[in-house]
Coordinates of C-alpha atoms (C1' of nucleotides) in Angstrom, one line a residue:
Chain A
X8 CA -30.9 12.9 -11.0
X9 CA -30.4 15.6 -13.5
X10 CA -28.7 16.6 -17.0
X11 CA -28.2 14.8 -20.3
X12 CA -28.3 11.3 -20.7
X13 CA -25.6 9.4 -19.1
X14 CA -22.8 7.8 -21.4
X15 CA -19.8 8.3 -19.3
X16 CA -18.4 5.3 -17.0
X17 CA -16.6 7.9 -14.6
X18 CA -19.5 10.2 -14.3
X19 CA -21.7 7.5 -13.3
X20 CA -18.9 6.2 -11.0
X21 CA -19.0 10.0 -9.5
X22 CA -22.3 10.5 -9.6
X23 CA -22.7 7.6 -7.0
X24 CA -20.9 9.9 -4.6
X25 CA -21.8 13.5 -5.7
X26 CA -25.0 15.0 -7.8
X27 CA -22.8 16.6 -10.9
X28 CA -23.6 19.9 -12.8
X29 CA -24.1 19.4 -16.3
X30 CA -20.8 21.3 -16.8
X31 CA -19.3 18.9 -15.0
X32 CA -21.0 15.9 -16.8
X33 CA -20.3 17.1 -20.0
X34 CA -16.4 17.6 -19.2
X35 CA -16.2 13.9 -17.9
X36 CA -18.2 12.8 -21.0
X37 CA -15.3 14.2 -23.0
X38 CA -12.8 12.5 -21.4
X39 CA -14.3 9.3 -22.7
X40 CA -14.8 10.4 -26.2
X41 CA -11.8 8.2 -27.3
X42 CA -13.0 4.7 -26.4
X43 CA -11.5 1.3 -27.7
X44 CA -11.7 -2.4 -27.1
X45 CA -9.3 -4.4 -25.5
X46 CA -9.2 -8.2 -25.7
X47 CA -9.0 -10.3 -22.5
X48 CA -5.6 -11.0 -21.4
X49 CA -4.1 -8.0 -23.4
X50 CA -1.6 -5.5 -22.1
X51 CA -3.0 -1.9 -22.4
X52 CA 0.0 -0.2 -20.5
X53 CA 3.4 -1.7 -19.6
X54 CA 5.7 -0.8 -16.3
X55 CA 7.8 1.9 -17.4
X56 CA 6.4 2.8 -20.5
X57 CA 6.5 6.3 -21.8
X58 CA 3.0 7.8 -21.8
X59 CA 0.9 10.9 -21.1
X60 CA -2.5 9.2 -21.1
X61 CA -4.9 8.2 -18.4
X62 CA -7.2 5.5 -18.7
X63 CA -10.8 5.2 -17.8
X64 CA -12.3 1.7 -17.5
X65 CA -15.4 1.9 -19.3
X66 CA -16.5 -2.2 -19.4
X67 CA -15.0 -5.2 -18.0
X68 CA -12.1 -6.0 -15.7
X69 CA -8.6 -5.0 -15.8
X70 CA -5.7 -5.3 -13.5
X71 CA -2.5 -3.5 -12.3
X72 CA 0.5 -5.5 -11.5
X73 CA 4.2 -4.8 -10.9
X74 CA 6.8 -7.5 -12.1
X75 CA 10.3 -7.9 -10.0
X76 CA 13.5 -8.5 -11.3
X77 CA 13.0 -12.3 -10.4
X78 CA 10.1 -12.4 -12.6
X79 CA 7.5 -12.7 -9.6
X80 CA 4.5 -10.7 -10.1
X81 CA 2.1 -8.7 -7.6
X82 CA -1.0 -7.8 -8.8
X83 CA -1.8 -4.6 -7.1
X84 CA -5.5 -3.9 -7.8
X85 CA -8.3 -4.8 -9.5
X86 CA -10.1 -2.2 -11.8
X87 CA -13.6 -1.6 -12.4
X88 CA -15.8 0.2 -14.7
X89 CA -15.8 4.0 -13.6
X90 CA -12.2 3.7 -12.3
X91 CA -9.4 6.0 -13.3
X92 CA -6.1 4.3 -13.9
X93 CA -2.8 5.2 -14.3
X94 CA -2.4 8.1 -12.0
X95 CA 1.2 7.4 -12.0
X96 CA 1.5 8.6 -15.2
X97 CA 1.1 12.2 -13.7
X98 CA 4.1 11.8 -11.1
X99 CA 6.2 10.0 -13.7
X100 CA 5.4 10.6 -17.2
X101 CA 5.4 6.8 -17.5
X102 CA 3.5 3.9 -16.7
X103 CA 4.5 2.8 -12.7
X104 CA 2.8 -0.3 -13.4
X105 CA 1.4 -2.9 -16.1
X106 CA -2.4 -2.9 -16.9
X107 CA -3.8 -5.8 -18.1
X108 CA -7.3 -6.8 -19.2
X109 CA -8.7 -9.5 -17.0
X110 CA -11.8 -10.0 -19.1
X111 CA -13.0 -8.2 -22.6
X112 CA -13.0 -4.6 -22.0
X113 CA -13.6 -1.3 -23.3
X114 CA -11.4 1.5 -22.2
X115 CA -11.1 5.3 -22.8
X116 CA -8.0 7.1 -22.6
X117 CA -7.1 10.7 -22.8
X118 CA -3.9 12.9 -22.2
X119 CA -3.1 14.5 -19.2
X120 CA -3.3 18.0 -20.0
X121 CA -7.3 17.6 -20.1
X122 CA -7.0 16.5 -16.5
X123 CA -4.9 19.7 -15.9
X124 CA -7.8 21.5 -17.7
X125 CA -10.3 20.0 -15.4
X126 CA -8.5 21.0 -12.3
X127 CA -8.3 24.6 -13.4
X128 CA -12.1 24.6 -14.2
X129 CA -13.7 22.3 -12.0
X130 CA -12.0 22.6 -8.4
X131 CA -14.9 20.7 -6.8
X132 CA -14.1 17.6 -9.0
X133 CA -10.5 18.0 -8.4
X134 CA -11.5 17.8 -4.8
X135 CA -13.3 14.8 -5.4
X136 CA -10.5 13.1 -7.5
X137 CA -8.3 14.0 -4.6
X138 CA -10.6 12.6 -2.0
X139 CA -10.9 9.2 -4.1
X140 CA -6.9 8.9 -4.3
X141 CA -7.5 9.2 -0.3
X142 CA -9.9 6.5 -0.1
X143 CA -7.5 4.2 -2.6
X144 CA -4.9 4.8 0.0
X145 CA -6.8 3.4 2.6
X146 CA -7.5 0.3 0.4
X147 CA -4.2 0.0 -0.4
X148 CA -3.4 0.1 3.3
X149 CA -5.6 -2.7 4.3
X150 CA -4.2 -4.9 1.8
X151 CA -0.9 -4.3 3.1
X152 CA -1.9 -5.4 6.8
X153 CA -3.5 -8.1 5.0
X154 CA -0.5 -9.3 3.3
X155 CA 2.3 -8.4 5.8
X156 CA 0.2 -9.8 8.8
X157 CA -2.4 -12.7 8.1
X158 CA -2.1 -16.2 6.7
X159 CA -3.7 -17.5 3.4
X160 CA -7.1 -18.2 4.1
X161 CA -7.3 -14.6 5.6
X162 CA -5.8 -13.0 2.5
X163 CA -8.1 -14.9 0.4
X164 CA -11.0 -14.0 2.1
X165 CA -10.0 -10.4 2.3
X166 CA -9.7 -10.3 -1.4
X167 CA -13.0 -11.7 -2.0
X168 CA -14.7 -9.4 0.5
X169 CA -12.8 -6.2 -1.1
X170 CA -14.1 -7.7 -4.7
X171 CA -18.0 -8.3 -3.6
X172 CA -18.0 -4.8 -1.8
X173 CA -16.5 -3.2 -4.6
X174 CA -19.0 -5.0 -7.2
X175 CA -21.8 -4.3 -4.7
X176 CA -21.3 -0.5 -5.4
X177 CA -20.4 0.0 -9.0
X178 CA -21.8 -3.1 -10.5
X179 CA -24.7 -4.5 -8.3
X180 CA -26.2 -6.3 -11.0
X181 CA -22.9 -8.6 -10.9
X182 CA -23.8 -9.8 -7.2
X183 CA -26.7 -12.2 -6.3
X184 CA -26.3 -13.0 -2.7
X185 CA -22.8 -13.5 -2.0
X186 CA -22.3 -15.2 -5.7
X187 CA -20.1 -13.1 -8.1
X188 CA -18.2 -14.2 -11.5
X189 CA -14.6 -14.2 -10.9
X190 CA -13.1 -14.4 -14.2
X191 CA -9.2 -14.9 -12.9
X192 CA -6.9 -18.1 -12.4
X193 CA -6.1 -19.2 -9.2
X194 CA -2.2 -18.2 -10.4
X195 CA -3.7 -14.5 -10.4
X196 CA -5.3 -15.1 -7.0
X197 CA -1.9 -16.1 -5.9
X198 CA -0.2 -12.9 -7.4
X199 CA -2.6 -10.8 -5.6
X200 CA -2.3 -12.3 -2.2
X201 CA 1.1 -13.1 -2.4
X202 CA 0.8 -16.8 -2.0
X203 CA 1.9 -19.4 -4.8
X204 CA -0.9 -20.8 -7.2
X205 CA -0.5 -24.3 -5.3
X206 CA -1.0 -23.2 -2.0
X207 CA -3.9 -20.8 -3.4
X208 CA -5.8 -24.1 -4.6
X209 CA -5.3 -25.8 -1.3
X210 CA -6.6 -23.1 0.7
X211 CA -9.6 -22.8 -1.6
X212 CA -10.3 -26.5 -1.3
X213 CA -10.2 -26.2 2.8
X214 CA -12.3 -23.1 2.6
X215 CA -14.7 -25.1 0.7
X216 CA -14.7 -27.8 3.1
X217 CA -15.2 -25.4 5.8
X218 CA -18.3 -24.4 4.4
X219 CA -17.0 -20.6 4.1
X220 CA -17.2 -20.5 0.2
X221 CA -18.4 -22.2 -2.7
X222 CA -17.1 -22.6 -6.3
X223 CA -19.2 -23.2 -9.5
X224 CA -17.2 -22.8 -12.3
X225 CA -16.1 -19.1 -12.7
X226 CA -17.8 -18.0 -10.0
X227 CA -17.6 -17.9 -6.3
X228 CA -20.2 -17.7 -3.4
X229 CA -19.5 -16.4 -0.4
X230 CA -21.5 -19.0 2.0
X231 CA -20.6 -17.3 5.4
X232 CA -19.6 -13.9 4.6
X233 CA -19.7 -13.2 8.3
X234 CA -17.4 -15.8 9.3
X235 CA -15.3 -14.6 6.4
X236 CA -15.8 -11.2 7.6
X237 CA -13.8 -12.0 10.9
X238 CA -11.4 -14.1 9.5
X239 CA -10.0 -11.4 7.7
X240 CA -10.6 -8.7 9.7
X241 CA -12.2 -7.2 6.9
X242 CA -13.7 -3.5 7.4
X243 CA -16.0 -2.0 4.3
X244 CA -14.4 1.3 3.5
X245 CA -16.1 1.8 0.5
X246 CA -19.7 2.0 1.6
X247 CA -19.7 5.8 1.8
X248 CA -17.1 8.8 0.8
X249 CA -17.7 12.3 2.6
X250 CA -18.4 14.9 0.1
X251 CA -19.1 17.7 2.5
X252 CA -15.7 19.1 2.5
X253 CA -15.8 19.7 -1.1
X254 CA -16.0 23.2 -2.5
X255 CA -19.3 24.4 -3.8
X256 CA -20.3 23.0 -7.2
X257 CA -20.0 26.0 -9.5
X258 CA -17.0 28.6 -9.0
X259 CA -17.4 32.1 -10.1
X260 CA -17.2 31.6 -13.4
X261 CA -20.4 30.2 -13.9
X262 CA -24.0 30.6 -12.7
X263 CA -25.4 28.1 -9.8
X264 CA -26.8 25.1 -10.7
X265 CA -30.5 25.6 -10.1
X266 CA -30.1 28.5 -12.8
X267 CA -28.3 26.5 -15.5
X268 CA -31.0 24.0 -15.3
X269 CA -33.8 26.2 -15.7
X270 CA -32.0 27.7 -18.3
X271 CA -32.5 24.6 -20.8
Chain B
X18 CA 14.0 31.0 -4.9
X19 CA 11.7 34.1 -4.3
X20 CA 9.2 35.0 -1.9
X21 CA 9.2 35.7 1.9
X22 CA 11.7 34.0 4.4
X23 CA 10.6 30.1 4.4
X24 CA 9.3 28.9 7.7
X25 CA 6.8 26.2 6.5
X26 CA 7.5 22.6 6.3
X27 CA 5.2 21.9 3.8
X28 CA 6.2 24.7 1.5
X29 CA 9.8 23.9 1.7
X30 CA 8.9 20.4 0.4
X31 CA 6.8 21.7 -2.4
X32 CA 9.5 23.9 -3.1
X33 CA 11.6 21.0 -3.9
X34 CA 9.3 20.0 -6.8
X35 CA 8.2 23.5 -8.0
X36 CA 9.0 27.3 -7.9
X37 CA 6.1 28.4 -5.7
X38 CA 4.4 32.1 -6.1
X39 CA 4.6 34.1 -3.2
X40 CA 0.5 33.6 -3.0
X41 CA 0.9 29.9 -2.6
X42 CA 3.4 30.0 0.0
X43 CA 1.5 32.5 2.0
X44 CA -1.2 30.0 2.0
X45 CA 0.7 27.2 2.7
X46 CA 2.6 29.3 5.7
X47 CA -1.2 29.5 6.8
X48 CA -1.6 25.9 7.2
X49 CA 1.1 25.6 9.6
X50 CA 0.3 28.5 12.0
X51 CA -1.4 25.9 14.5
X52 CA 1.8 23.8 15.2
X53 CA 2.5 21.8 18.7
X54 CA 4.9 19.4 19.9
X55 CA 4.1 15.7 20.5
X56 CA 6.3 13.6 22.7
X57 CA 8.0 10.4 21.5
X58 CA 5.5 7.4 21.2
X59 CA 2.8 9.7 21.7
X60 CA -0.4 8.7 19.8
X61 CA -1.5 12.0 17.8
X62 CA -4.5 10.2 16.0
X63 CA -6.4 7.0 16.7
X64 CA -7.4 4.8 14.0
X65 CA -11.2 5.1 13.7
X66 CA -11.4 8.6 15.7
X67 CA -13.7 11.3 14.3
X68 CA -11.9 14.3 13.4
X69 CA -11.7 16.9 10.5
X70 CA -8.0 17.7 10.6
X71 CA -5.3 17.0 8.4
X72 CA -1.8 17.0 9.6
X73 CA 1.7 18.4 8.6
X74 CA 4.9 17.1 9.9
X75 CA 7.1 19.9 10.6
X76 CA 10.0 18.3 12.5
X77 CA 10.6 14.8 13.9
X78 CA 9.1 11.3 12.4
X79 CA 6.0 9.8 12.7
X80 CA 4.8 6.9 11.7
X81 CA 1.0 5.6 10.5
X82 CA 0.0 1.9 11.2
X83 CA -3.2 -0.3 11.2
X84 CA -4.2 -2.9 14.0
X85 CA -5.8 -6.0 13.3
X86 CA -8.6 -7.3 15.5
X87 CA -6.1 -10.1 16.6
X88 CA -4.0 -7.4 18.1
X89 CA -1.1 -7.6 15.1
X90 CA 0.1 -4.0 14.1
X91 CA 0.9 -3.2 10.4
X92 CA 3.2 -0.1 9.9
X93 CA 2.3 1.8 6.6
X94 CA 4.4 4.5 6.3
X95 CA 7.2 6.2 7.9
X96 CA 6.6 10.0 7.6
X97 CA 9.0 12.9 7.6
X98 CA 9.1 16.8 8.0
X99 CA 7.1 17.9 4.9
X100 CA 4.8 15.2 4.7
X101 CA 1.1 15.9 4.7
X102 CA -0.5 13.0 6.4
X103 CA -4.5 12.0 7.2
X104 CA -5.9 12.2 3.7
X105 CA -8.1 9.5 5.0
X106 CA -10.0 12.1 6.8
X107 CA -11.0 13.5 3.6
X108 CA -12.6 10.5 2.6
X109 CA -14.3 9.3 5.8
X110 CA -14.1 12.1 8.2
X111 CA -12.3 10.0 10.3
X112 CA -8.9 8.9 10.6
X113 CA -8.2 5.7 8.9
X114 CA -4.8 4.7 10.6
X115 CA -3.1 5.4 13.5
X116 CA -0.6 8.3 13.5
X117 CA 2.5 7.7 16.4
X118 CA 5.3 10.0 17.0
X119 CA 8.5 8.0 16.6
X120 CA 11.1 10.5 17.9
X121 CA 10.0 14.0 19.3
X122 CA 8.0 15.9 16.8
X123 CA 6.3 19.1 15.9
X124 CA 3.3 18.9 13.9
X125 CA 0.9 21.4 12.4
X126 CA -2.6 20.5 12.3
X127 CA -5.3 22.3 10.2
X128 CA -9.1 21.9 9.4
X129 CA -9.9 20.0 5.8
X130 CA -12.1 23.3 5.0
X131 CA -8.8 25.1 4.5
X132 CA -7.8 22.4 1.9
X133 CA -11.2 23.2 0.2
X134 CA -10.2 26.7 -0.2
X135 CA -7.1 25.9 -1.4
X136 CA -8.6 23.8 -4.1
X137 CA -10.4 26.4 -5.4
X138 CA -8.4 29.3 -5.4
X139 CA -4.9 27.2 -6.4
X140 CA -5.5 25.0 -8.8
X141 CA -2.0 24.6 -9.5
X142 CA -0.9 23.3 -5.9
X143 CA -4.2 21.0 -6.2
X144 CA -2.9 19.4 -8.9
X145 CA 0.4 19.2 -7.3
X146 CA -1.2 17.4 -4.2
X147 CA -2.9 15.1 -6.4
X148 CA 0.4 14.3 -8.2
X149 CA 2.2 13.7 -4.8
X150 CA -1.0 11.3 -3.9
X151 CA -0.3 9.6 -7.2
X152 CA 3.4 9.1 -6.4
X153 CA 2.6 7.8 -2.8
X154 CA 0.4 5.3 -4.5
X155 CA 3.2 3.9 -6.5
X156 CA 5.3 3.9 -3.2
X157 CA 2.5 1.9 -1.7
X158 CA 2.2 -0.5 -4.8
X159 CA 6.2 -1.2 -4.2
X160 CA 5.6 -2.0 -0.7
X161 CA 2.6 -4.4 -1.5
X162 CA 5.0 -6.0 -4.0
X163 CA 8.0 -6.2 -1.2
X164 CA 5.6 -7.6 1.2
X165 CA 4.1 -10.3 -1.3
X166 CA 6.8 -11.5 -3.1
X167 CA 10.2 -11.2 -1.3
X168 CA 11.6 -12.8 1.6
X169 CA 12.9 -11.1 4.9
X170 CA 16.1 -10.0 3.7
X171 CA 15.1 -8.2 0.5
X172 CA 12.0 -6.7 2.5
X173 CA 14.3 -5.0 5.2
X174 CA 16.8 -4.1 2.5
X175 CA 13.6 -2.2 0.5
X176 CA 12.8 -0.7 4.1
X177 CA 15.9 0.9 4.4
X178 CA 16.3 2.0 0.9
X179 CA 13.1 3.6 1.0
X180 CA 14.3 5.5 4.1
X181 CA 17.4 6.5 3.0
X182 CA 16.2 7.9 -0.2
X183 CA 13.2 9.7 1.3
X184 CA 15.8 11.2 4.0
X185 CA 18.1 12.2 0.9
X186 CA 15.3 14.4 -0.7
X187 CA 13.8 15.7 2.3
X188 CA 16.7 16.1 5.0
X189 CA 19.8 15.3 3.2
X190 CA 21.8 16.3 6.2
X191 CA 20.3 13.2 8.0
X192 CA 22.3 11.2 5.4
X193 CA 26.3 10.9 5.5
X194 CA 27.4 8.3 2.9
X195 CA 25.2 5.2 3.7
X196 CA 24.7 6.2 7.4
X197 CA 21.4 7.3 8.9
X198 CA 19.6 7.1 12.2
X199 CA 17.1 4.6 12.6
X200 CA 15.0 5.6 16.0
X201 CA 12.9 2.7 15.9
X202 CA 12.9 -0.7 17.7
X203 CA 13.2 -4.2 15.9
X204 CA 9.9 -4.8 16.8
X205 CA 9.0 -1.4 14.6
X206 CA 10.8 -2.8 11.7
X207 CA 8.9 -6.3 12.0
X208 CA 5.6 -4.5 11.9
X209 CA 6.6 -2.6 9.0
X210 CA 8.0 -5.5 6.8
X211 CA 5.5 -8.2 8.0
X212 CA 8.2 -9.9 10.0
X213 CA 8.4 -10.9 13.8
X214 CA 11.1 -9.0 15.7
X215 CA 13.0 -12.4 16.1
X216 CA 13.3 -12.8 12.8
X217 CA 14.2 -9.3 11.8
X218 CA 17.0 -9.7 14.6
X219 CA 18.4 -12.6 13.0
X220 CA 18.1 -11.2 9.4
X221 CA 19.7 -8.0 10.6
X222 CA 22.6 -10.1 12.0
X223 CA 22.9 -12.2 8.8
X224 CA 23.2 -9.0 6.9
X225 CA 25.5 -7.4 9.0
X226 CA 28.0 -10.7 8.7
X227 CA 27.1 -10.6 4.8
X228 CA 28.9 -6.7 4.9
X229 CA 25.5 -5.4 3.7
X230 CA 24.9 -3.5 6.6
X231 CA 26.4 -2.1 9.8
X232 CA 25.1 -1.2 12.9
X233 CA 26.4 1.3 15.5
X234 CA 23.8 2.1 18.2
X235 CA 20.5 3.5 16.7
X236 CA 22.3 4.2 13.4
X237 CA 22.6 1.9 10.4
X238 CA 25.0 2.1 7.7
X239 CA 24.4 0.7 4.3
X240 CA 27.8 -0.6 3.5
X241 CA 26.9 -2.2 -0.1
X242 CA 24.1 -0.2 -1.2
X243 CA 24.3 -1.6 -5.1
X244 CA 23.7 -5.4 -3.4
X245 CA 21.0 -4.0 -1.4
X246 CA 19.3 -2.6 -4.4
X247 CA 19.7 -5.8 -6.2
X248 CA 18.4 -7.9 -3.3
X249 CA 15.6 -6.0 -2.8
X250 CA 14.7 -5.1 -6.5
X251 CA 14.4 -1.4 -5.7
X252 CA 13.6 1.1 -7.5
X253 CA 14.0 5.1 -6.6
X254 CA 10.8 6.7 -7.8
X255 CA 11.1 9.7 -5.5
X256 CA 14.2 11.4 -7.2
X257 CA 11.8 13.6 -9.5
X258 CA 8.1 14.4 -9.6
X259 CA 6.8 15.3 -13.0
X260 CA 5.2 19.0 -12.8
X261 CA 4.9 19.7 -16.7
X262 CA 1.7 18.9 -16.7
X263 CA 0.6 21.1 -13.9
X264 CA -1.6 24.3 -14.9
X265 CA -0.2 27.6 -15.1
X266 CA 0.9 29.3 -11.6
X267 CA -1.7 31.9 -11.5
X268 CA -5.2 31.5 -12.6
X269 CA -7.1 34.7 -14.0
X270 CA -7.9 35.9 -10.7
X271 CA -4.4 37.1 -10.0
X272 CA -1.7 39.0 -12.0
X273 CA 1.2 36.5 -13.6
X274 CA 4.1 36.0 -11.3
X275 CA 6.5 38.1 -12.7
X276 CA 4.3 41.3 -12.3
X277 CA 4.0 40.1 -8.8
X278 CA 7.5 40.2 -8.2
X279 CA 8.0 43.4 -9.6
X280 CA 5.4 45.2 -7.9
X281 CA 6.8 44.6 -4.3
Chain C
dC11 C1' -8.8 -34.0 -31.3
dG12 C1' -4.9 -32.8 -29.9
dT13 C1' -2.7 -28.8 -27.4
dT14 C1' -2.4 -25.7 -23.8
dC15 C1' -3.7 -23.5 -19.9
dC16 C1' -5.4 -24.5 -15.5
dT17 C1' -6.5 -27.1 -11.4
dT18 C1' -5.6 -30.7 -8.3
dT19 C1' -2.7 -33.8 -5.5
dG20 C1' 1.4 -35.6 -3.0
dA21 C1' 6.0 -35.4 -0.7
dA22 C1' 9.9 -33.1 0.8
dA23 C1' 12.6 -28.7 2.0
dC24 C1' 12.7 -24.6 3.8
dC25 C1' 11.7 -19.9 5.9
dA26 C1' 9.6 -17.5 9.3
dA27 C1' 6.8 -18.1 13.6
dT28 C1' 6.4 -19.6 18.2
dC29 C1' 8.2 -20.6 22.8
dA30 C1' 11.4 -19.6 26.0
dA31 C1' 15.1 -17.7 28.3
dT32 C1' 19.3 -14.7 28.9
dA33 C1' 22.0 -10.6 27.9
dA34 C1' 22.3 -5.7 27.0
dT35 C1' 20.5 -1.3 26.8
dG36 C1' 18.2 3.2 28.3
dG37 C1' 15.9 5.8 31.4
dT38 C1' 14.7 7.0 36.5
dG39 C1' 14.7 8.2 41.2
dG40 C1' 17.5 8.1 45.1
Chain D
dC27 C1' 26.8 8.4 40.2
dC28 C1' 24.9 4.3 41.4
dA29 C1' 21.2 1.1 41.6
dC30 C1' 17.0 -0.3 39.8
dC31 C1' 13.6 -1.3 36.3
dA32 C1' 11.5 -1.7 32.0
dT33 C1' 12.4 -2.1 27.8
dT34 C1' 14.9 -4.0 23.6
dA35 C1' 18.5 -7.3 21.7
dT36 C1' 19.9 -11.7 21.1
dT37 C1' 20.1 -16.6 21.0
dG38 C1' 18.4 -21.5 20.9
dA39 C1' 15.2 -25.6 19.9
dT40 C1' 11.0 -26.7 17.8
dT41 C1' 6.7 -26.1 15.4
dG42 C1' 4.1 -24.8 11.3
dG43 C1' 2.5 -22.7 7.3
dT44 C1' 4.1 -21.9 2.7
dT45 C1' 7.2 -23.1 -1.2
dT46 C1' 8.9 -26.2 -4.0
dC47 C1' 9.3 -30.0 -7.3
dA48 C1' 6.5 -33.1 -9.9
dA49 C1' 2.8 -35.3 -12.0
dA50 C1' -1.8 -36.2 -13.4
dG51 C1' -6.4 -34.9 -14.6
dG52 C1' -9.8 -31.3 -16.4
dA53 C1' -11.3 -27.9 -19.2
dA54 C1' -11.1 -24.9 -22.9
dC55 C1' -9.9 -23.8 -27.7
dG56 C1' -8.6 -23.8 -32.3

DNA sequence: CGTTCCTTTGAAACCAATCAATAATGGTGG
DNA sequence: CCACCATTATTGATTGGTTTCAAAGGAACG
């Protein structure tokens, strides 16, 4: 632990993977200088909308989704504080999916030019971003296998386990034992798992009968997590991200870390 | 167009997005100095296997897949020449999925340290890699929506359209009109679309009756591509990748591009 | 205190999986 | 070049998980 008081959600997240230099932290802080609240249910960015801005979730849950021509909706990812969202903007200059606030949120947005700047000046962070993108690709792969190969119960188990393992990393205070708040409707669970809300309801009910889970209001308790892991074929791939391959923290422009700290 | 004779498959791919400097091309060429053939059906990398190497497809088709505890298999992506594969290695130090040769292939492998080096010295390429990763994420998103929300016919239509649009970009000679070689079994199509081989067979047959496609041996003809696009809700997201946001080609270490060329 | 959204439940229809068996294809060695 | 074998493609009958349609009960909210 080092550097100035931490305010940046992104920096907080990245610090869980890596000790950051003060320069890196300052740069990340700068990305979040423009923060604003988003009401629950509000759409922050719509699919196909032209934009040059990326989003950092500072507080609350969001989700990204796609809507098909027939009106059906696929929820792609749940986003938590510290997530950097809207990368598709980089590739197309427009948003590739719709970004909606699940709960009341605070977000920060910044233009992609600032990421350009970051890639030029802080190669280690660039490499870390790339690594995180690689990890997300694996996460997408697991979801794909879940949707393609497993039944309703396994898909829901997979979703719950994915959520709880992400929360345990980024917001450990939001998980007690196997309990966590799930501020989404059964309809949303269906949109995420490729099931109808009716079948989600029946499946949740059955899982409760089987003593796999419990529900109390808006919160879920994973009673038999081991069984859920088995049912879903779940593999926790978030516990650790390899950072050994990253370039050294300070490129030639600036002095090594210890000197910076010593100079303060 | 500039620089030395092109041999690198990755450079060829990247050049379709961006004019590369000679330094960039030379660096990319270096990544492919260690090439080797892979027989059709051979597994190049197995899920969970420890490795520090990334893979560039030089020639042929490969696919990456996941196998679930119950033995079912999900094909995640088809890979074509110029694809950089195995990014999950960066995040975990091990392969996140199984990489198998569909046809006889040539691949190049290199240790991830060389990517570290590249991120430090060539920030523009680093940013381009990141952009491509973002584009792949969108591609995964579309597949997810396809599996989650559409029926068998739409999923297969989506797969075919995805393949043909990728081929048109990277290997235009492999597509004539709507015809392309598809060197995979119906079982593989099932593994990619989340269907059984039996149902794939029936669906292909029906699509043929409906004059959507035709099959001749190992090749497929998309007869009514417009209808297929409508059925699948397909959006071609590969045609263009935005490169305007990338840093300038040569960072301060080296002189600007025109001087390099002039000095030759 | 009504309105709206969400959850729950039932019945029927449907798409895709499973089980099973046969035909076609492709590759191999004699 | 042909016979043989293994793999792939095809087809039928049946089962089952999920969707659809419909409606009623709860909870949240202004």
